[in-house]
XYZ file of C-alpha atoms in Angstrom:
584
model
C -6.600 -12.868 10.921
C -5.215 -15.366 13.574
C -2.680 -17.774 12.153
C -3.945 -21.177 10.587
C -3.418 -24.415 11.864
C -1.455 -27.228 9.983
C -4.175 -28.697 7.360
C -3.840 -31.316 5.012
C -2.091 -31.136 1.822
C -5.369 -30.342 -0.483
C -5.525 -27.002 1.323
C -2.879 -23.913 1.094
C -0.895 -22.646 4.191
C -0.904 -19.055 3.559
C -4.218 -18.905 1.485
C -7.961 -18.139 2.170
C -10.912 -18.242 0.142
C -13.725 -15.298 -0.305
C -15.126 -16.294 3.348
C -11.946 -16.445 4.983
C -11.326 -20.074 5.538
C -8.271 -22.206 3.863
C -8.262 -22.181 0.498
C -8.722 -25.556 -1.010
C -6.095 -26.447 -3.691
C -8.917 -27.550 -6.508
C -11.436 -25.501 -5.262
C -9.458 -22.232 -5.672
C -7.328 -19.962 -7.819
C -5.262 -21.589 -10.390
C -6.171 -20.204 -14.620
C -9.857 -20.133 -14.465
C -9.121 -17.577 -11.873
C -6.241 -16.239 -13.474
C -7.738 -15.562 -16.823
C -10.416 -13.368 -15.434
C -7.829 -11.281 -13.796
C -6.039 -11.387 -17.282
C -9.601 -10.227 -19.052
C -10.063 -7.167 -16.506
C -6.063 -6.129 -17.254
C -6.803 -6.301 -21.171
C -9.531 -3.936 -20.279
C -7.772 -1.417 -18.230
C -5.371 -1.319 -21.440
C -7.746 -1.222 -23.949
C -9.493 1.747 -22.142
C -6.472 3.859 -20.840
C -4.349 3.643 -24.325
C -7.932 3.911 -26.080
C -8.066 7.566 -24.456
C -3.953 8.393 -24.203
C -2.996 7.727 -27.474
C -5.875 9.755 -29.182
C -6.283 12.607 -26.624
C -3.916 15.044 -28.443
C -6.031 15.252 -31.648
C -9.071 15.625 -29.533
C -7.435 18.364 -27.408
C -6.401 20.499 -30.559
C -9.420 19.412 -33.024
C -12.581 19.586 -30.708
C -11.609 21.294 -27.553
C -8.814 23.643 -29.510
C -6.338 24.314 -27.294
C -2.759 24.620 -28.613
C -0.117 22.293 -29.314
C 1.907 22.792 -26.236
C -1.093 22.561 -23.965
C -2.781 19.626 -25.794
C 0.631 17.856 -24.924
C 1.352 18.622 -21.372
C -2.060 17.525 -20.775
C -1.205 14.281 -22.273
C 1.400 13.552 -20.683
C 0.549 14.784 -16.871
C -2.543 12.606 -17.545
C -0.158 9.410 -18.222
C 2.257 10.651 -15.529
C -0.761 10.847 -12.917
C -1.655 7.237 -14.015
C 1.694 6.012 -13.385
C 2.048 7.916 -9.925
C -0.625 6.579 -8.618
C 0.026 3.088 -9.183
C 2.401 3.637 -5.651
C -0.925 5.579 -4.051
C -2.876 1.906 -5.353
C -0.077 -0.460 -4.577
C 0.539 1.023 -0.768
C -3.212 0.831 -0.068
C -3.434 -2.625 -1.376
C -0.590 -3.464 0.563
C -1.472 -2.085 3.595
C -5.459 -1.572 4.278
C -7.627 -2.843 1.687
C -5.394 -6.321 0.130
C -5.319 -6.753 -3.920
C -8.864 -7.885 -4.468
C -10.467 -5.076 -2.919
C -8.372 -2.510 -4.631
C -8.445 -3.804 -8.153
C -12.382 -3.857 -7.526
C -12.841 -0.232 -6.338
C -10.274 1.108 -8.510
C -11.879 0.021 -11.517
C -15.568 1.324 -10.393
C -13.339 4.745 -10.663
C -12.049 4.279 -13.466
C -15.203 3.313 -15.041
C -16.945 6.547 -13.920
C -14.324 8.560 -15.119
C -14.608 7.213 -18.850
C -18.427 7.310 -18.482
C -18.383 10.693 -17.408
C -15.570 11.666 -20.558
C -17.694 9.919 -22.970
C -21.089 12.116 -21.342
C -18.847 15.366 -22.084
C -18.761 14.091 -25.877
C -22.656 13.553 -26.200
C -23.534 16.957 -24.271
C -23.023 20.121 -26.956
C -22.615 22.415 -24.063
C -19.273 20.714 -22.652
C -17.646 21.061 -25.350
C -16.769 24.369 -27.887
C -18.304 25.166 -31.349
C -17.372 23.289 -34.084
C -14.660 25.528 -36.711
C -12.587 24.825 -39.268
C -8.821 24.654 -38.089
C -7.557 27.106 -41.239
C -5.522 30.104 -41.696
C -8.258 32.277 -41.685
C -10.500 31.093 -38.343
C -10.217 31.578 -35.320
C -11.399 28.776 -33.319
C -13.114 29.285 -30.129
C -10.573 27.380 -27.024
C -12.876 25.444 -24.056
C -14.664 27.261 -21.576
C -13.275 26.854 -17.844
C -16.241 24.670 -17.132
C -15.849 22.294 -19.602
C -12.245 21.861 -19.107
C -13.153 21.072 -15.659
C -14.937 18.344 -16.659
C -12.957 17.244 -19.228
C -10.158 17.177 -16.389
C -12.633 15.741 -13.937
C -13.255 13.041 -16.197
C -9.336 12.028 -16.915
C -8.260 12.599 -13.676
C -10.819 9.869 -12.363
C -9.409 7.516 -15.098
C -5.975 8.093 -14.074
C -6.865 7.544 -10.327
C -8.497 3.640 -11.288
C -6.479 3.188 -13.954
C -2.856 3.502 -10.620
C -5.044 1.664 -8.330
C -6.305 -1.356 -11.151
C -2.792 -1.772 -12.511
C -0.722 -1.883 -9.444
C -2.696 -4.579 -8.229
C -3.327 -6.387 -11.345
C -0.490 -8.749 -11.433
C 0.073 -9.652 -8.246
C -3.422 -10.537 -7.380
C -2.768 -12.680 -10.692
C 0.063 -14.628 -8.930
C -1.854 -15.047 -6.221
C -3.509 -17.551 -8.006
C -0.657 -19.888 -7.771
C 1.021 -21.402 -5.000
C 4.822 -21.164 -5.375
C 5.936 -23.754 -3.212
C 4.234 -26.147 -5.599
C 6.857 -27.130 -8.652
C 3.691 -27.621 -10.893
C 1.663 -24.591 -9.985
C 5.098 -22.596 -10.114
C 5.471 -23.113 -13.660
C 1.743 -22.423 -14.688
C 2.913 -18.992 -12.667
C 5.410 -18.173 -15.393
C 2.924 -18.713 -18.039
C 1.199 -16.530 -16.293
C 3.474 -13.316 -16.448
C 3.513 -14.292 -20.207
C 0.085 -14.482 -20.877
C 0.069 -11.335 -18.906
C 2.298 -9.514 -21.086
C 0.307 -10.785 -24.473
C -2.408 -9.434 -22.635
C -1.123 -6.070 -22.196
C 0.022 -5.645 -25.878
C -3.293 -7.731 -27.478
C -5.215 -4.537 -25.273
C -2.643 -1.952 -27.082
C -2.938 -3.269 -30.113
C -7.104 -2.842 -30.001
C -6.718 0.539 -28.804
C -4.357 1.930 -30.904
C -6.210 0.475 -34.105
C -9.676 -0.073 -33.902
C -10.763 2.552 -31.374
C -8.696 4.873 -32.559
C -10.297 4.142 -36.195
C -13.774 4.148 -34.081
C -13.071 8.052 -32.913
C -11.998 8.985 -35.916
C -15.187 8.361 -38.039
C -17.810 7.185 -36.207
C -16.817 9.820 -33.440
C -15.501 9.964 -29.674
C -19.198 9.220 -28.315
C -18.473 5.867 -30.238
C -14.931 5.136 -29.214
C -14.941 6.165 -25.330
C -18.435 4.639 -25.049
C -16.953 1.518 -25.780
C -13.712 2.108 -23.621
C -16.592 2.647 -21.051
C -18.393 -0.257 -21.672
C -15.087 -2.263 -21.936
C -13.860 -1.634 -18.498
C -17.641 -2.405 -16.595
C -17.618 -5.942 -18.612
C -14.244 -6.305 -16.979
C -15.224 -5.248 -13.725
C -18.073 -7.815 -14.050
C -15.805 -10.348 -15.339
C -13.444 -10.090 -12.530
C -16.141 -9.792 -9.661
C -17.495 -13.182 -11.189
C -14.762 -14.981 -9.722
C -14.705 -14.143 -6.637
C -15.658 -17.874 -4.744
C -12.580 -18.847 -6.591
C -10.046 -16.776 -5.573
C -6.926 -17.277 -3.183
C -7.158 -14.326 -0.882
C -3.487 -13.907 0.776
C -2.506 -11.944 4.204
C -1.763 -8.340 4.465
C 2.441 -7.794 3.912
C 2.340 -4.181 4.686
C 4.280 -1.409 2.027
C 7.754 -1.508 1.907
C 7.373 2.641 1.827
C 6.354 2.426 5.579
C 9.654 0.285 6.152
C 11.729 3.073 4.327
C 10.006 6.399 6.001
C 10.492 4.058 9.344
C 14.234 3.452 9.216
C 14.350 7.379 8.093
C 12.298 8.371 11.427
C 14.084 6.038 13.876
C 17.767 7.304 12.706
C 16.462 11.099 12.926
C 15.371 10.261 16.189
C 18.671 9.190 17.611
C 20.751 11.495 15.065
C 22.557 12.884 18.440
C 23.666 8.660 19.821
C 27.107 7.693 19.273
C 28.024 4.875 17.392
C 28.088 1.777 18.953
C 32.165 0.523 19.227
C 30.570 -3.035 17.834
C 28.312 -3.584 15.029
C 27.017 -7.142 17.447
C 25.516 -4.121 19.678
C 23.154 -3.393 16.883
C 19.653 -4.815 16.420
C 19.915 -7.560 14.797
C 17.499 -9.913 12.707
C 17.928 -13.089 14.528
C 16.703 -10.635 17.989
C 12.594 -10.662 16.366
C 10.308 -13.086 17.215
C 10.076 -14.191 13.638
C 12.384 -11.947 11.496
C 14.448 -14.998 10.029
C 10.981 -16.565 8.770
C 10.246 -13.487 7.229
C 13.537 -12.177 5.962
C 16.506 -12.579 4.412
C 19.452 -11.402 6.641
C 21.637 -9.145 5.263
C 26.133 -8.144 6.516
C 26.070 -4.643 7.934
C 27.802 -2.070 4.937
C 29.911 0.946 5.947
C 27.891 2.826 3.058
C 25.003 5.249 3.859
C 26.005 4.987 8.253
C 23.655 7.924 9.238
C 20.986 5.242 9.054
C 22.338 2.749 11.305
C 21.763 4.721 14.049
C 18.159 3.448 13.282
C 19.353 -0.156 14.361
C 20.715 1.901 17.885
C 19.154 0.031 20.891
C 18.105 3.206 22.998
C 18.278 2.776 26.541
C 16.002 5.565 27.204
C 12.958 4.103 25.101
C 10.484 1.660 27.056
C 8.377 0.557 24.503
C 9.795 -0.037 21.267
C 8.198 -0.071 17.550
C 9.337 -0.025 13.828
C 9.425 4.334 14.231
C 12.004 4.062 16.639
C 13.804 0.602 16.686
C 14.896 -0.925 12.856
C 16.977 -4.391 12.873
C 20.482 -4.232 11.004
C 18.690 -5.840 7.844
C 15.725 -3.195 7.567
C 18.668 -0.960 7.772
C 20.235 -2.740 4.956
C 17.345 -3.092 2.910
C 17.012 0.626 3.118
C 20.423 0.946 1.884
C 20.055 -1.433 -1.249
C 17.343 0.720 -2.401
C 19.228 4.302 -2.157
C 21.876 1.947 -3.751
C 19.486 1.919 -7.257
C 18.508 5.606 -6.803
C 21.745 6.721 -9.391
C 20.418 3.972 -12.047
C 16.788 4.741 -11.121
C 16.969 8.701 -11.827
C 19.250 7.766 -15.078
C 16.258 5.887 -16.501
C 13.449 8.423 -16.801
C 14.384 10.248 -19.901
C 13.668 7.568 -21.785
C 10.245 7.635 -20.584
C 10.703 11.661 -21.419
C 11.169 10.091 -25.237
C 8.397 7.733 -24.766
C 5.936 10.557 -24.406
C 6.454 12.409 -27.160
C 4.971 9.030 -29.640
C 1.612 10.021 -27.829
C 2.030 13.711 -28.803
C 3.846 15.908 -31.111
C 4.974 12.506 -33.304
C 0.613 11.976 -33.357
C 0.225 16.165 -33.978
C 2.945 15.601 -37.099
C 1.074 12.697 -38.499
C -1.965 14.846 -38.947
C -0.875 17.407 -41.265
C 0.787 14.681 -43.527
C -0.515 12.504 -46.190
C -2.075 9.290 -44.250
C -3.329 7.307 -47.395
C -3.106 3.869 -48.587
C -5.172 4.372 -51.484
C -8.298 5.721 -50.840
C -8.258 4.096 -46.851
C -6.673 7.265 -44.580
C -5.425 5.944 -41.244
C -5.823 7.964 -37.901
C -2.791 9.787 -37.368
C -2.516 8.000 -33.809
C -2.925 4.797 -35.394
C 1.098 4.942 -36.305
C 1.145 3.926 -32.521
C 0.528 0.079 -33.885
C 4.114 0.319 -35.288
C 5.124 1.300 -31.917
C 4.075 -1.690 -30.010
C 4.737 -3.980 -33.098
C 8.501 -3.263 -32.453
C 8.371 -3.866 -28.923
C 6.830 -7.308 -29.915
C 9.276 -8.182 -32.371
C 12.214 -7.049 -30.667
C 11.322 -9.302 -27.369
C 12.013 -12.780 -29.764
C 14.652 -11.161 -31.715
C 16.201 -10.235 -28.861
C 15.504 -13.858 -27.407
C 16.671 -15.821 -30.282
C 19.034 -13.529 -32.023
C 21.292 -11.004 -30.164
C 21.159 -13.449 -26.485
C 22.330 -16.070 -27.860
C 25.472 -14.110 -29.923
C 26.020 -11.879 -26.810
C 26.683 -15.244 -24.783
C 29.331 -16.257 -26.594
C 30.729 -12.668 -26.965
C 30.456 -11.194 -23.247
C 30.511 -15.036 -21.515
C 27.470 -14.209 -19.765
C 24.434 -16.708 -19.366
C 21.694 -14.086 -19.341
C 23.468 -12.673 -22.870
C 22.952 -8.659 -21.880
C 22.601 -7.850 -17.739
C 19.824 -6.048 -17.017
C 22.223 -2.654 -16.809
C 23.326 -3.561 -20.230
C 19.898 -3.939 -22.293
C 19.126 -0.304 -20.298
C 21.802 1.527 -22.229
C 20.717 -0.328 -25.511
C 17.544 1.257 -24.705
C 19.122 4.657 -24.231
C 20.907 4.523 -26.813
C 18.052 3.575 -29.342
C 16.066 6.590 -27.514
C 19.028 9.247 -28.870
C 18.647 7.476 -32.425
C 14.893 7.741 -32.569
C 15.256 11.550 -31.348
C 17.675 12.528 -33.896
C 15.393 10.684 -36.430
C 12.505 12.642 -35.366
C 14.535 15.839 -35.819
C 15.315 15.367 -39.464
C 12.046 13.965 -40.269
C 10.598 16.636 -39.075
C 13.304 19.375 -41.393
C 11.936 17.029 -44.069
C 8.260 17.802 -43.439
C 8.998 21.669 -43.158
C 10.784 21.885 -46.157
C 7.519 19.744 -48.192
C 5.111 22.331 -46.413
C 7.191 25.783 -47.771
C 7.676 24.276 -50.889
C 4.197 23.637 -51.282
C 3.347 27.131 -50.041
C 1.262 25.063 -46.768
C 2.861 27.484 -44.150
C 0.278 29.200 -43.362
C -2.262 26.446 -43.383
C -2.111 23.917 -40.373
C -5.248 22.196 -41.278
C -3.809 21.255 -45.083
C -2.728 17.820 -45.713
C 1.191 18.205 -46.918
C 2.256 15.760 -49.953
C 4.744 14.266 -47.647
C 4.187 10.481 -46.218
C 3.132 9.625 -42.927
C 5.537 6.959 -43.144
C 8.635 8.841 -42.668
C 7.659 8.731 -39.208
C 7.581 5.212 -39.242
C 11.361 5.142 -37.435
C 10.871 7.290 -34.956
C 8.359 5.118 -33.913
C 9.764 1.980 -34.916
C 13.146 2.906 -32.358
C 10.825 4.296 -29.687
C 9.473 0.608 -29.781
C 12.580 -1.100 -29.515
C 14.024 1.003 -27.167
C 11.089 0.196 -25.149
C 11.267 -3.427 -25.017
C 14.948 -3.216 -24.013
C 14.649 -0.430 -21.746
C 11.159 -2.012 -19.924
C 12.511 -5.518 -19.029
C 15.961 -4.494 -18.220
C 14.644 -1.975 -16.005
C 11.754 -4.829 -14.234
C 14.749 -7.420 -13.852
C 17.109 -5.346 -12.625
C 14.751 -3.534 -9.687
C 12.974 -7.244 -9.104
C 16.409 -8.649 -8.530
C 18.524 -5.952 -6.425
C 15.378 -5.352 -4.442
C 15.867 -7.328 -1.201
C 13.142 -9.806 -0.107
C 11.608 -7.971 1.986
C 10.481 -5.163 -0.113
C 9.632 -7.235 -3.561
C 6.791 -4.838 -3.987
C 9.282 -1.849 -4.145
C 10.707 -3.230 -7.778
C 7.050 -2.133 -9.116
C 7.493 1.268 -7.436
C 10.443 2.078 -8.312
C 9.715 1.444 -11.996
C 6.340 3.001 -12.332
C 7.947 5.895 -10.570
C 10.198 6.030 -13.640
C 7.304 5.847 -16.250
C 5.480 8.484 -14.268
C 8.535 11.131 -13.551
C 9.625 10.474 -17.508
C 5.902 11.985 -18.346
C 6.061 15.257 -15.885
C 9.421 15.609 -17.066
C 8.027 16.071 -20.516
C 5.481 18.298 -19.437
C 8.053 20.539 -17.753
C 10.332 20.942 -20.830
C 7.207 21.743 -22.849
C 6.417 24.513 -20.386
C 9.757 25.951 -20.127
C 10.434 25.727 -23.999
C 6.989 27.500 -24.824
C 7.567 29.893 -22.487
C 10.840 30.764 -22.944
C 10.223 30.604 -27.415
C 6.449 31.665 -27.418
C 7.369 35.226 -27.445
C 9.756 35.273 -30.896
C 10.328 32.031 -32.346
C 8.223 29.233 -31.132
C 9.065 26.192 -31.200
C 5.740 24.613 -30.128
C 3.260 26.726 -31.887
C -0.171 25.965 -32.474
C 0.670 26.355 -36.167
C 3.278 23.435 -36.199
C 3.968 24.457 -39.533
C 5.664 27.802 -38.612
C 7.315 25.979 -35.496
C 10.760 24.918 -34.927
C 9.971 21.441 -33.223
C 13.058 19.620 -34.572
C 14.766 21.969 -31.947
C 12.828 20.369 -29.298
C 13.855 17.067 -30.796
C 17.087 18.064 -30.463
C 17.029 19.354 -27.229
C 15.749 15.826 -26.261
C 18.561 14.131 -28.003
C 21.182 16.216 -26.270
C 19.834 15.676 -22.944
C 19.156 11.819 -23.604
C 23.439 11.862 -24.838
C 24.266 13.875 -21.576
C 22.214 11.072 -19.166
C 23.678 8.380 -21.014
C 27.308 9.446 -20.246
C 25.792 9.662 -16.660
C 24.010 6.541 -16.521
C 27.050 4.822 -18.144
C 29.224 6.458 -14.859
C 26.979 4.827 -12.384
C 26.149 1.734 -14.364
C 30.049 1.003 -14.369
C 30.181 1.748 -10.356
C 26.897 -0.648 -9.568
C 28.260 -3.911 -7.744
C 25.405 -6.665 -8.340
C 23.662 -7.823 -5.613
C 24.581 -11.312 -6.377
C 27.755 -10.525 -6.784
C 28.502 -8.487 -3.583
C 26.224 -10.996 -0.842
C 27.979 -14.218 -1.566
C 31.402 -12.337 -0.722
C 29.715 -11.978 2.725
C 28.077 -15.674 2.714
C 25.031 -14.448 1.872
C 22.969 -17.167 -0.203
C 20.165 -15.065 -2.575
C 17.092 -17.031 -2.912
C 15.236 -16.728 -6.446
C 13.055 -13.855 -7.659
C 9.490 -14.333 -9.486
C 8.865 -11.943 -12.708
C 6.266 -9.267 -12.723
C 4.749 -7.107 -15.558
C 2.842 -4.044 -15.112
């Protein structure tokens, strides 16, 4: 699109409306645009938690598979989600823009629930009904029906990557940040977003749940289904009002260019001047665009990319990077320590969506005669990470001000190893909670039996799930405002990647130990057994907890040798401009 001319103030520099002209100021975007992006995101969550946080019963119960199976399923189906997120956020960034993306993304995702909630109508997709007991033998899903039970999640998790890696920025779209007013109704924004997200969590982890339980899963993912078209249509609704904004490009090209251009002159000598390297201020329109950033001895293989080769004609981005692409590069590989220090937590995470749900089945779920859906424990999940955000706000900021001398109260580093450390206390709770529910079943003679109900109350689970939550909260915006703020300008987008990336690995992780601990325990004393009752899954809590104790002590190593970037520009004259929030 060729580049606008000056207009008057009513209309918006750098925004277009559905037809492509300049978007007018009151004509466009703003929060009647805004809040039906907000009602499509409260969808997506509704629908994807509506299916993740129930899918473990539904695995073992009505498609019987085992316990370790029902779980890695779980959890590669949240990892996928997650993963793709970067497929969704390069395309948007790159070919198709955020409007386009969020809309075909969520026609996906909408077929996938529809066809998931077809496979719970049709007898023949899934296996005869049994009775879970000592004595039967359930028949596991036939190869077909798993294939369209996986067809069917996989096509969730592929519009549920595209939908929310789009979601939020097409949201702040809406907005023009140059304008003081508009800029603050931006803010709002992130925190309507973020009520938005947890309002959706809450729905799904109570009333659908509640929904699948009794009424069945035809009920509950018909209305997941139904849920995400009416946000579709919602969202497509507003399309003459929405600010449309240009194509930036994916800050993964930048990367994999700066990668290719150094490889490409791997055998050029260094020049005996870092002036002879391309710099910003040589582009056409690099300083508009960019932040310039001091050349850093760290990482030098990749300044050959910034090597002006004599013997190239015509030069690109895959064979010619300025000093700051360089540099941005380098900031990035900078996080990379802190970044792979982070996913065990999400490794934690995954287990509230399925052994902690496959423990709350066999125990006692009653208040008075009302029994609540073992996955329904989730709601104390996300009511910690909503309490914790104002505590933390009004509570421990304000003392660890005065204590550490630091306006923010924690650094974003900081309320990361709070989150770790919760993570290792929730584990260890998990463990003994879970002695405490072995002992109850062989003293009740239930060993045998993993469909009886043991006299032991679902609420001892309550802390596992109650740290899990707080951890969260700390762990989620520390790890948001520390990638938004040490990303460089140029690559804002790359914050979201790199901490969806996190989310995502965390998951496959979890999957992985689950494999290699069935496998290597199935044979003589398993500690995931179908018949959780005869298992040994405080071990595998355990295991978690050492492992989460051993990457602390890591993370705490690199956390100590991370140099702000606010703290390490201005000691080159660098002044950092100011970073907008995000939520995902």
């Amino acid at each position: 699109m060729s580049t606008l001319p000056v207009t008057q103030a009513k209309t918006l520099p750098d925004a277009w409306d559905f037809k492509g002209r300049p978007a007018e100021r009151s004509k466009s975007g703003g929060w009647t645009s805004a809040a039906m992006i907000l009602g499509v995101e409260a969808c997506e969550r509704l629908t994807t938690l509506g299916i993740a946080v129930n899918l473990v019963t539904y695995l073992t119960e009505t498609m019987h598979l085992g316990n370790a199976t029902s779980a890695t399923t779980v959890t590669n189906f949240l990892g996928t989600s997650f993963m793709l997120c970067l497929l969704g956020g390069f395309i948007a960034d790159t070919f198709l823009g955020r409007y386009l993306t969020i809309g075909i993304f969520a026609t996906v995702q909408a077929t996938g629930v529809t066809v998931l909630t077809v496979s719970t109508i049709v007898p023949s997709l899934r296996p005869p009904k049994c009775n879970r007991d000592s004595t039967t033998t359930c028949i596991p899903a036939s190869g077909t029906q798993l294939i369209i039970l996986y067809l069917a999640l996989y096509l969730t998790a592929l519009g549920t990557g595209g939908l929310k890696s789009s979601v939020s920025g097409f949201g702040s779209d809406q907005f023009d940040d140059s304008d003081p007013e508009e800029r603050s109704k931006m803010t709002n924004f992130f925190n309507w977003f973020f009520f938005f997200i947890n309002i959706g969590s809450l729905g799904s982890v109570t009333i659908l749940v509640y929904i699948q339980d009794n009424l069945g899963r035809e009920w509950g993912y018909g209305i997941c289904a139904c849920a995400i078209v009416i946000g579709l249509v919602v969202f497509l609704s507003g399309t003459r009002r929405y600010r449309f904004k240009k194509l930036v490009g994916s800050p993964l090209t930048q990367i994999a260019a700066v990668f290719v251009a150094a490889w490409k002159k791997r055998h050029l000598e260094y020049p005996s001047d870092i002036l002879f390297l391309y710099q910003l201020e040589d582009t056409a329109e690099g300083l508009k665009k960019k932040q310039k950033l001091p050349h850093s001895d760290q990482f030098r293989f990749l300044d050959r990319a910034a090597i002006k080769d004599p013997s190239v004609r015509e030069t690109n981005k895959w064979n010619l990077a300025t000093v700051t692409d360089v540099e941005e590069v380098k900031l990035v590989l900078r996080m990379l320590p802190i970044w792979a220090t982070t996913v065990i937590f999400w490794t934690v995470y995954a287990q509230m969506t399925t052994f902690s749900v496959s423990q709350a089945t066999t125990m006692d779920r009653h208040i008075g005669k009302f029994q609540i859906p073992p996955a329904s424990l989730t709601v104390f999940f996300v009511g910690s990470i909503l309490l914790t955000v104002p505590i933390y706000d009004r509570l421990i900021a304000p003392i660890a001000r005065k204590v550490l001398k630091n306006p923010q109260g924690l650094t974003p580093l900081q309320r990361i190893g709070v989150g770790l450390v919760l993570s290792i206390i929730a584990m260890i709770a998990a463990a003994l909670t879970e002695i405490k529910r072995l002992r109850a079943a062989r003293s009740h003679l239930l060993t045998n039996n993993p469909a009886a109900q043991i006299p032991l109350s679902v609420f001892w689970l309550c802390p596992q799930f109650l740290l899990v939550g707080a951890g969260e909260a700390f762990t989620y915006i520390g790890q948001l405002d520390f990638f938004l703020r040490e990303c460089p300008k140029g690559m804002k987008t790359m914050s979201t990647g790199l901490f969806l990336s996190t989310l995502s690995l965390g998951f496959f992780v979890s999957s992985l130990l689950v494999t290699i601990v069935h496998k290597v325990t199935g044979n003589k004393k398993p500690w995931l057994p179908d018949n959780l009752n005869k298992g040994r899954l405080y071990d595998f809590y355990w295991l978690l907890a050492i492992l989460s104790c051993l990457n602390l002590v890591t993370y705490l190593v690199f956390a100590t040798w991370y140099v702000y970037k606010d703290k390490r520009l201005p000691d080159e004259g660098i002044e950092l401009e100011e970073a907008e929030p995000t939520f995902h």
